[in-house]
Amino acid sequence: SAVISQKPSRDICQRGTSLTIQCQVDSQVTMMFWYRQQPGQSLTLIATANQGSEATYESGFVIDKFPISRPNLTFSTLTVSNMSPEDSSIYLCSVRKGTGQETQYFGPGTRLLVL
Amino acid sequence: AQSVTQPDIHITVSEGASLELRCNYSYGATPYLFWYVQSPGQGLQLLLKYFSGDTLVQGIKGFEAEFKRSQSSFNLRKPSVHWSDAAEYFCAVGAGDYKLSFGAGTTVTVRA
């Protein structure tokens, strides 16, 4: 498995501002993912972050709104830019681990409220 | 692309009773299947997974799930529910690109 931490755990932000969420994992991993969970909803994949390359974004998500960094194999950041109340969600990072039975393990999430 | 349906939005069960959560998937090949649990205010915890082999898989916290290819299902079961099992449960399907598609989730309420 993997031990994943996220900072901050929660935040309340004003519209128009930006927030950077950090994700730290206890071992080196190739693939990291960022998900959004809107209130009462399931998880939606925002992007895949691989070290040494640009993040790959899913349909409906763009780099200008959700820039991602992946400076090394244990760390990634997601920035939510120019926030609006619609960005109020839980943001979760996950990592893929395992050989032959690759499994995603999730961090505790960052709960964001935009006023 | 793969997709997942969890037909039950909310299930209420008495403590000590059995629990079954339904999951149906759509995918052209053999999928990778997962069940995760999210307790209030928490992240997702992996309960169990299926990749191949024995179609009945055991997980943590006394949960098990059975893969039925003919029914495109991966239902989660627990013989006797504890109050601490109250949570939201997500079924997910993965494909060769390692991306996961999640179902809408089933909220489980446990009554005393």
PDB file of C-alpha atoms in Angstrom:
ATOM      1  CA  SER A   1       0.000   0.000   0.000  1.00  0.00           C
ATOM      2  CA  ALA A   2       1.030   3.623   0.334  1.00  0.00           C
ATOM      3  CA  VAL A   3       0.850   6.317   2.961  1.00  0.00           C
ATOM      4  CA  ILE A   4      -0.277   9.571   1.402  1.00  0.00           C
ATOM      5  CA  SER A   5      -0.638  12.951   3.041  1.00  0.00           C
ATOM      6  CA  GLN A   6      -2.243  16.097   1.720  1.00  0.00           C
ATOM      7  CA  LYS A   7      -1.935  19.712   2.772  1.00  0.00           C
ATOM      8  CA  PRO A   8      -4.026  21.577   3.612  1.00  0.00           C
ATOM      9  CA  SER A   9      -6.685  19.225   4.915  1.00  0.00           C
ATOM     10  CA  ARG A  10      -9.304  21.928   4.443  1.00  0.00           C
ATOM     11  CA  ASP A  11      -9.516  25.582   3.541  1.00  0.00           C
ATOM     12  CA  ILE A  12     -11.995  28.359   3.016  1.00  0.00           C
ATOM     13  CA  CYS A  13     -11.074  30.719   0.203  1.00  0.00           C
ATOM     14  CA  GLN A  14     -12.421  33.816  -1.448  1.00  0.00           C
ATOM     15  CA  ARG A  15     -13.503  33.750  -5.059  1.00  0.00           C
ATOM     16  CA  GLY A  16     -10.862  34.862  -7.519  1.00  0.00           C
ATOM     17  CA  THR A  17      -7.986  33.548  -5.448  1.00  0.00           C
ATOM     18  CA  SER A  18      -5.890  30.416  -5.990  1.00  0.00           C
ATOM     19  CA  LEU A  19      -5.026  27.520  -3.703  1.00  0.00           C
ATOM     20  CA  THR A  20      -2.190  25.036  -4.057  1.00  0.00           C
ATOM     21  CA  ILE A  21      -2.718  21.562  -2.646  1.00  0.00           C
ATOM     22  CA  GLN A  22       0.261  19.390  -1.834  1.00  0.00           C
ATOM     23  CA  CYS A  23       0.413  15.602  -2.014  1.00  0.00           C
ATOM     24  CA  GLN A  24       3.251  13.635  -0.452  1.00  0.00           C
ATOM     25  CA  VAL A  25       3.671   9.864  -0.648  1.00  0.00           C
ATOM     26  CA  ASP A  26       5.948   7.709   1.481  1.00  0.00           C
ATOM     27  CA  SER A  27       7.609   5.902  -1.438  1.00  0.00           C
ATOM     28  CA  GLN A  28       8.529   6.563  -5.046  1.00  0.00           C
ATOM     29  CA  VAL A  29       5.691   6.114  -7.502  1.00  0.00           C
ATOM     30  CA  THR A  30       5.479   6.621 -11.211  1.00  0.00           C
ATOM     31  CA  MET A  31       1.855   7.609 -11.561  1.00  0.00           C
ATOM     32  CA  MET A  32      -0.068  10.069  -9.436  1.00  0.00           C
ATOM     33  CA  PHE A  33      -3.610  11.193 -10.049  1.00  0.00           C
ATOM     34  CA  TRP A  34      -5.755  14.107  -8.970  1.00  0.00           C
ATOM     35  CA  TYR A  35      -9.506  13.705  -8.481  1.00  0.00           C
ATOM     36  CA  ARG A  36     -12.348  16.044  -7.637  1.00  0.00           C
ATOM     37  CA  GLN A  37     -15.347  15.010  -5.565  1.00  0.00           C
ATOM     38  CA  GLN A  38     -18.084  17.603  -5.687  1.00  0.00           C
ATOM     39  CA  PRO A  39     -20.599  17.683  -2.829  1.00  0.00           C
ATOM     40  CA  GLY A  40     -22.659  14.513  -2.750  1.00  0.00           C
ATOM     41  CA  GLN A  41     -21.021  13.247  -5.921  1.00  0.00           C
ATOM     42  CA  SER A  42     -18.618  10.544  -6.965  1.00  0.00           C
ATOM     43  CA  LEU A  43     -15.000  11.034  -7.949  1.00  0.00           C
ATOM     44  CA  THR A  44     -13.972  12.556 -11.246  1.00  0.00           C
ATOM     45  CA  LEU A  45     -10.428  12.305 -12.537  1.00  0.00           C
ATOM     46  CA  ILE A  46      -8.869  15.688 -13.200  1.00  0.00           C
ATOM     47  CA  ALA A  47      -5.465  14.659 -14.487  1.00  0.00           C
ATOM     48  CA  THR A  48      -2.632  12.167 -14.392  1.00  0.00           C
ATOM     49  CA  ALA A  49       0.712  13.505 -13.195  1.00  0.00           C
ATOM     50  CA  ASN A  50       3.863  11.683 -14.257  1.00  0.00           C
ATOM     51  CA  GLN A  51       7.288  12.795 -13.163  1.00  0.00           C
ATOM     52  CA  GLY A  52       9.292  14.403 -15.928  1.00  0.00           C
ATOM     53  CA  SER A  53       6.409  15.102 -18.246  1.00  0.00           C
ATOM     54  CA  GLU A  54       3.408  17.366 -18.550  1.00  0.00           C
ATOM     55  CA  ALA A  55       0.272  16.303 -16.779  1.00  0.00           C
ATOM     56  CA  THR A  56      -2.444  14.714 -18.872  1.00  0.00           C
ATOM     57  CA  TYR A  57      -5.846  16.314 -18.337  1.00  0.00           C
ATOM     58  CA  GLU A  58      -9.233  14.709 -18.702  1.00  0.00           C
ATOM     59  CA  SER A  59     -12.004  16.175 -20.786  1.00  0.00           C
ATOM     60  CA  GLY A  60     -13.431  19.249 -19.126  1.00  0.00           C
ATOM     61  CA  PHE A  61     -10.286  20.121 -17.176  1.00  0.00           C
ATOM     62  CA  VAL A  62      -7.596  22.516 -18.434  1.00  0.00           C
ATOM     63  CA  ILE A  63      -4.093  23.345 -17.336  1.00  0.00           C
ATOM     64  CA  ASP A  64      -4.819  27.046 -16.888  1.00  0.00           C
ATOM     65  CA  LYS A  65      -7.462  26.252 -14.279  1.00  0.00           C
ATOM     66  CA  PHE A  66      -5.725  23.284 -12.616  1.00  0.00           C
ATOM     67  CA  PRO A  67      -1.953  23.557 -13.087  1.00  0.00           C
ATOM     68  CA  ILE A  68      -0.084  20.542 -11.739  1.00  0.00           C
ATOM     69  CA  SER A  69       3.526  20.086 -10.780  1.00  0.00           C
ATOM     70  CA  ARG A  70       5.370  16.789 -10.314  1.00  0.00           C
ATOM     71  CA  PRO A  71       8.944  17.669  -9.341  1.00  0.00           C
ATOM     72  CA  ASN A  72       9.908  14.195  -8.112  1.00  0.00           C
ATOM     73  CA  LEU A  73       8.600  10.679  -7.575  1.00  0.00           C
ATOM     74  CA  THR A  74       7.106  11.338  -4.129  1.00  0.00           C
ATOM     75  CA  PHE A  75       5.457  14.744  -4.469  1.00  0.00           C
ATOM     76  CA  SER A  76       2.895  16.616  -6.537  1.00  0.00           C
ATOM     77  CA  THR A  77       0.871  19.799  -6.305  1.00  0.00           C
ATOM     78  CA  LEU A  78      -2.474  20.795  -7.747  1.00  0.00           C
ATOM     79  CA  THR A  79      -3.428  24.458  -7.958  1.00  0.00           C
ATOM     80  CA  VAL A  80      -7.030  25.532  -8.218  1.00  0.00           C
ATOM     81  CA  SER A  81      -6.842  28.894  -9.951  1.00  0.00           C
ATOM     82  CA  ASN A  82      -9.197  31.852 -10.016  1.00  0.00           C
ATOM     83  CA  MET A  83     -11.632  30.022  -7.797  1.00  0.00           C
ATOM     84  CA  SER A  84     -15.401  30.296  -7.879  1.00  0.00           C
ATOM     85  CA  PRO A  85     -17.991  28.714  -5.561  1.00  0.00           C
ATOM     86  CA  GLU A  86     -18.377  25.905  -8.129  1.00  0.00           C
ATOM     87  CA  ASP A  87     -14.864  24.792  -7.226  1.00  0.00           C
ATOM     88  CA  SER A  88     -15.990  23.879  -3.719  1.00  0.00           C
ATOM     89  CA  SER A  89     -15.139  20.192  -3.570  1.00  0.00           C
ATOM     90  CA  ILE A  90     -12.928  17.589  -2.027  1.00  0.00           C
ATOM     91  CA  TYR A  91      -9.693  17.212  -3.975  1.00  0.00           C
ATOM     92  CA  LEU A  92      -7.953  13.868  -3.635  1.00  0.00           C
ATOM     93  CA  CYS A  93      -4.633  12.668  -4.868  1.00  0.00           C
ATOM     94  CA  SER A  94      -3.926   9.027  -5.479  1.00  0.00           C
ATOM     95  CA  VAL A  95      -0.950   6.920  -6.446  1.00  0.00           C
ATOM     96  CA  ARG A  96      -0.685   3.729  -8.400  1.00  0.00           C
ATOM     97  CA  LYS A  97       1.363   0.967  -6.850  1.00  0.00           C
ATOM     98  CA  GLY A  98       1.876  -2.715  -7.255  1.00  0.00           C
ATOM     99  CA  THR A  99       3.327  -5.032  -9.825  1.00  0.00           C
ATOM    100  CA  GLY A 100       0.861  -7.006 -11.840  1.00  0.00           C
ATOM    101  CA  GLN A 101      -2.032  -5.839  -9.704  1.00  0.00           C
ATOM    102  CA  GLU A 102      -1.616  -2.112  -9.882  1.00  0.00           C
ATOM    103  CA  THR A 103      -3.916  -0.448  -7.400  1.00  0.00           C
ATOM    104  CA  GLN A 104      -4.697   3.154  -6.629  1.00  0.00           C
ATOM    105  CA  TYR A 105      -4.358   4.340  -3.068  1.00  0.00           C
ATOM    106  CA  PHE A 106      -5.876   7.621  -1.998  1.00  0.00           C
ATOM    107  CA  GLY A 107      -4.882  10.462   0.224  1.00  0.00           C
ATOM    108  CA  PRO A 108      -7.228  11.876   2.882  1.00  0.00           C
ATOM    109  CA  GLY A 109      -8.413  14.679   0.622  1.00  0.00           C
ATOM    110  CA  THR A 110      -8.478  18.472   0.818  1.00  0.00           C
ATOM    111  CA  ARG A 111     -11.853  19.995   1.556  1.00  0.00           C
ATOM    112  CA  LEU A 112     -12.193  23.321  -0.197  1.00  0.00           C
ATOM    113  CA  LEU A 113     -14.968  25.846   0.306  1.00  0.00           C
ATOM    114  CA  VAL A 114     -15.020  28.887  -1.935  1.00  0.00           C
ATOM    115  CA  LEU A 115     -17.100  31.851  -0.805  1.00  0.00           C
TER     116      LEU A 115
ATOM    117  CA  ALA B   1     -14.607   3.490 -22.187  1.00  0.00           C
ATOM    118  CA  GLN B   2     -15.535   1.714 -19.018  1.00  0.00           C
ATOM    119  CA  SER B   3     -18.404   2.699 -16.731  1.00  0.00           C
ATOM    120  CA  VAL B   4     -19.866   1.638 -13.406  1.00  0.00           C
ATOM    121  CA  THR B   5     -23.420   1.621 -12.087  1.00  0.00           C
ATOM    122  CA  GLN B   6     -24.325   1.371  -8.438  1.00  0.00           C
ATOM    123  CA  PRO B   7     -28.105   1.028  -8.501  1.00  0.00           C
ATOM    124  CA  ASP B   8     -28.673   1.709  -4.813  1.00  0.00           C
ATOM    125  CA  ILE B   9     -28.112   5.281  -3.679  1.00  0.00           C
ATOM    126  CA  HIS B  10     -28.859   4.587  -0.027  1.00  0.00           C
ATOM    127  CA  ILE B  11     -29.214   1.409   2.021  1.00  0.00           C
ATOM    128  CA  THR B  12     -30.273   1.144   5.650  1.00  0.00           C
ATOM    129  CA  VAL B  13     -29.398  -2.012   7.512  1.00  0.00           C
ATOM    130  CA  SER B  14     -29.702  -3.125  11.122  1.00  0.00           C
ATOM    131  CA  GLU B  15     -26.569  -3.818  13.090  1.00  0.00           C
ATOM    132  CA  GLY B  16     -25.775  -7.511  12.874  1.00  0.00           C
ATOM    133  CA  ALA B  17     -27.703  -7.982   9.650  1.00  0.00           C
ATOM    134  CA  SER B  18     -26.133  -8.875   6.350  1.00  0.00           C
ATOM    135  CA  LEU B  19     -25.285  -6.302   3.709  1.00  0.00           C
ATOM    136  CA  GLU B  20     -25.024  -6.533  -0.060  1.00  0.00           C
ATOM    137  CA  LEU B  21     -24.106  -3.622  -2.294  1.00  0.00           C
ATOM    138  CA  ARG B  22     -24.600  -3.955  -6.016  1.00  0.00           C
ATOM    139  CA  CYS B  23     -22.173  -2.937  -8.709  1.00  0.00           C
ATOM    140  CA  ASN B  24     -22.499  -3.411 -12.459  1.00  0.00           C
ATOM    141  CA  TYR B  25     -19.791  -2.481 -14.897  1.00  0.00           C
ATOM    142  CA  SER B  26     -19.465  -1.969 -18.600  1.00  0.00           C
ATOM    143  CA  TYR B  27     -16.169  -2.804 -20.257  1.00  0.00           C
ATOM    144  CA  GLY B  28     -15.200  -4.750 -23.339  1.00  0.00           C
ATOM    145  CA  ALA B  29     -12.437  -6.823 -21.813  1.00  0.00           C
ATOM    146  CA  THR B  30     -11.733  -8.283 -18.398  1.00  0.00           C
ATOM    147  CA  PRO B  31     -11.815  -5.342 -16.021  1.00  0.00           C
ATOM    148  CA  TYR B  32      -9.927  -4.590 -12.883  1.00  0.00           C
ATOM    149  CA  LEU B  33     -12.532  -4.086 -10.162  1.00  0.00           C
ATOM    150  CA  PHE B  34     -12.287  -2.357  -6.827  1.00  0.00           C
ATOM    151  CA  TRP B  35     -14.396  -1.445  -3.841  1.00  0.00           C
ATOM    152  CA  TYR B  36     -13.479   1.580  -1.749  1.00  0.00           C
ATOM    153  CA  VAL B  37     -15.069   2.927   1.421  1.00  0.00           C
ATOM    154  CA  GLN B  38     -15.222   6.568   2.453  1.00  0.00           C
ATOM    155  CA  SER B  39     -16.111   7.304   6.044  1.00  0.00           C
ATOM    156  CA  PRO B  40     -17.449  10.767   6.855  1.00  0.00           C
ATOM    157  CA  GLY B  41     -14.727  13.362   6.501  1.00  0.00           C
ATOM    158  CA  GLN B  42     -12.178  10.791   5.340  1.00  0.00           C
ATOM    159  CA  GLY B  43     -10.441   9.814   2.141  1.00  0.00           C
ATOM    160  CA  LEU B  44     -10.996   6.553   0.281  1.00  0.00           C
ATOM    161  CA  GLN B  45      -9.831   3.274   1.736  1.00  0.00           C
ATOM    162  CA  LEU B  46      -9.404   0.201  -0.433  1.00  0.00           C
ATOM    163  CA  LEU B  47     -11.602  -2.682   0.723  1.00  0.00           C
ATOM    164  CA  LEU B  48     -10.742  -5.254  -1.923  1.00  0.00           C
ATOM    165  CA  LYS B  49      -9.833  -5.744  -5.544  1.00  0.00           C
ATOM    166  CA  TYR B  50     -10.222  -8.238  -8.368  1.00  0.00           C
ATOM    167  CA  PHE B  51      -7.764  -8.711 -11.200  1.00  0.00           C
ATOM    168  CA  SER B  52      -8.064 -12.363 -12.166  1.00  0.00           C
ATOM    169  CA  GLY B  53      -8.365 -15.847 -10.758  1.00  0.00           C
ATOM    170  CA  ASP B  54     -10.765 -16.775  -7.994  1.00  0.00           C
ATOM    171  CA  THR B  55     -13.961 -14.840  -8.544  1.00  0.00           C
ATOM    172  CA  LEU B  56     -14.690 -14.574  -4.818  1.00  0.00           C
ATOM    173  CA  VAL B  57     -12.290 -12.114  -3.225  1.00  0.00           C
ATOM    174  CA  GLN B  58     -11.827 -11.368   0.428  1.00  0.00           C
ATOM    175  CA  GLY B  59     -11.086  -7.927   1.709  1.00  0.00           C
ATOM    176  CA  ILE B  60     -10.523  -6.042   4.901  1.00  0.00           C
ATOM    177  CA  LYS B  61     -13.086  -5.488   7.637  1.00  0.00           C
ATOM    178  CA  GLY B  62     -14.867  -8.772   6.851  1.00  0.00           C
ATOM    179  CA  PHE B  63     -16.002  -7.761   3.366  1.00  0.00           C
ATOM    180  CA  GLU B  64     -16.026  -9.992   0.315  1.00  0.00           C
ATOM    181  CA  ALA B  65     -17.055  -9.506  -3.303  1.00  0.00           C
ATOM    182  CA  GLU B  66     -17.899 -11.839  -6.127  1.00  0.00           C
ATOM    183  CA  PHE B  67     -17.064 -11.211  -9.768  1.00  0.00           C
ATOM    184  CA  LYS B  68     -19.708 -12.556 -12.125  1.00  0.00           C
ATOM    185  CA  ARG B  69     -18.696 -12.083 -15.735  1.00  0.00           C
ATOM    186  CA  SER B  70     -22.043 -13.286 -17.112  1.00  0.00           C
ATOM    187  CA  GLN B  71     -23.834 -10.578 -15.155  1.00  0.00           C
ATOM    188  CA  SER B  72     -21.107  -7.909 -15.422  1.00  0.00           C
ATOM    189  CA  SER B  73     -21.364  -7.556 -11.672  1.00  0.00           C
ATOM    190  CA  PHE B  74     -19.058  -7.212  -8.696  1.00  0.00           C
ATOM    191  CA  ASN B  75     -21.304  -7.132  -5.637  1.00  0.00           C
ATOM    192  CA  LEU B  76     -19.939  -6.444  -2.188  1.00  0.00           C
ATOM    193  CA  ARG B  77     -21.147  -8.405   0.831  1.00  0.00           C
ATOM    194  CA  LYS B  78     -20.689  -8.544   4.560  1.00  0.00           C
ATOM    195  CA  PRO B  79     -22.404 -11.201   6.692  1.00  0.00           C
ATOM    196  CA  SER B  80     -22.855  -9.097   9.820  1.00  0.00           C
ATOM    197  CA  VAL B  81     -22.714  -5.323   9.786  1.00  0.00           C
ATOM    198  CA  HIS B  82     -21.206  -3.239  12.566  1.00  0.00           C
ATOM    199  CA  TRP B  83     -22.148   0.350  13.350  1.00  0.00           C
ATOM    200  CA  SER B  84     -18.702   1.410  12.161  1.00  0.00           C
ATOM    201  CA  ASP B  85     -19.574   0.208   8.650  1.00  0.00           C
ATOM    202  CA  ALA B  86     -21.775   3.264   8.152  1.00  0.00           C
ATOM    203  CA  ALA B  87     -20.065   5.041   5.273  1.00  0.00           C
ATOM    204  CA  GLU B  88     -20.181   5.606   1.557  1.00  0.00           C
ATOM    205  CA  TYR B  89     -19.059   2.771  -0.668  1.00  0.00           C
ATOM    206  CA  PHE B  90     -17.695   3.208  -4.169  1.00  0.00           C
ATOM    207  CA  CYS B  91     -17.231   0.573  -6.820  1.00  0.00           C
ATOM    208  CA  ALA B  92     -14.599   1.338  -9.444  1.00  0.00           C
ATOM    209  CA  VAL B  93     -13.437  -0.246 -12.668  1.00  0.00           C
ATOM    210  CA  GLY B  94      -9.993   0.097 -14.159  1.00  0.00           C
ATOM    211  CA  ALA B  95      -8.665  -0.650 -17.585  1.00  0.00           C
ATOM    212  CA  GLY B  96      -5.285  -0.994 -19.209  1.00  0.00           C
ATOM    213  CA  ASP B  97      -4.543   2.706 -18.943  1.00  0.00           C
ATOM    214  CA  TYR B  98      -4.837   2.466 -15.145  1.00  0.00           C
ATOM    215  CA  LYS B  99      -7.519   5.130 -14.981  1.00  0.00           C
ATOM    216  CA  LEU B 100     -10.404   4.383 -12.667  1.00  0.00           C
ATOM    217  CA  SER B 101     -14.050   5.046 -13.330  1.00  0.00           C
ATOM    218  CA  PHE B 102     -16.149   5.283 -10.200  1.00  0.00           C
ATOM    219  CA  GLY B 103     -19.783   4.564  -9.579  1.00  0.00           C
ATOM    220  CA  ALA B 104     -22.005   7.157  -7.956  1.00  0.00           C
ATOM    221  CA  GLY B 105     -21.612   5.522  -4.577  1.00  0.00           C
ATOM    222  CA  THR B 106     -23.954   3.860  -2.076  1.00  0.00           C
ATOM    223  CA  THR B 107     -24.488   5.381   1.337  1.00  0.00           C
ATOM    224  CA  VAL B 108     -24.919   2.802   4.079  1.00  0.00           C
ATOM    225  CA  THR B 109     -26.734   3.692   7.279  1.00  0.00           C
ATOM    226  CA  VAL B 110     -26.588   1.261  10.188  1.00  0.00           C
ATOM    227  CA  ARG B 111     -29.396   1.371  12.713  1.00  0.00           C
ATOM    228  CA  ALA B 112     -29.066  -0.008  16.217  1.00  0.00           C
TER     229      ALA B 112
END
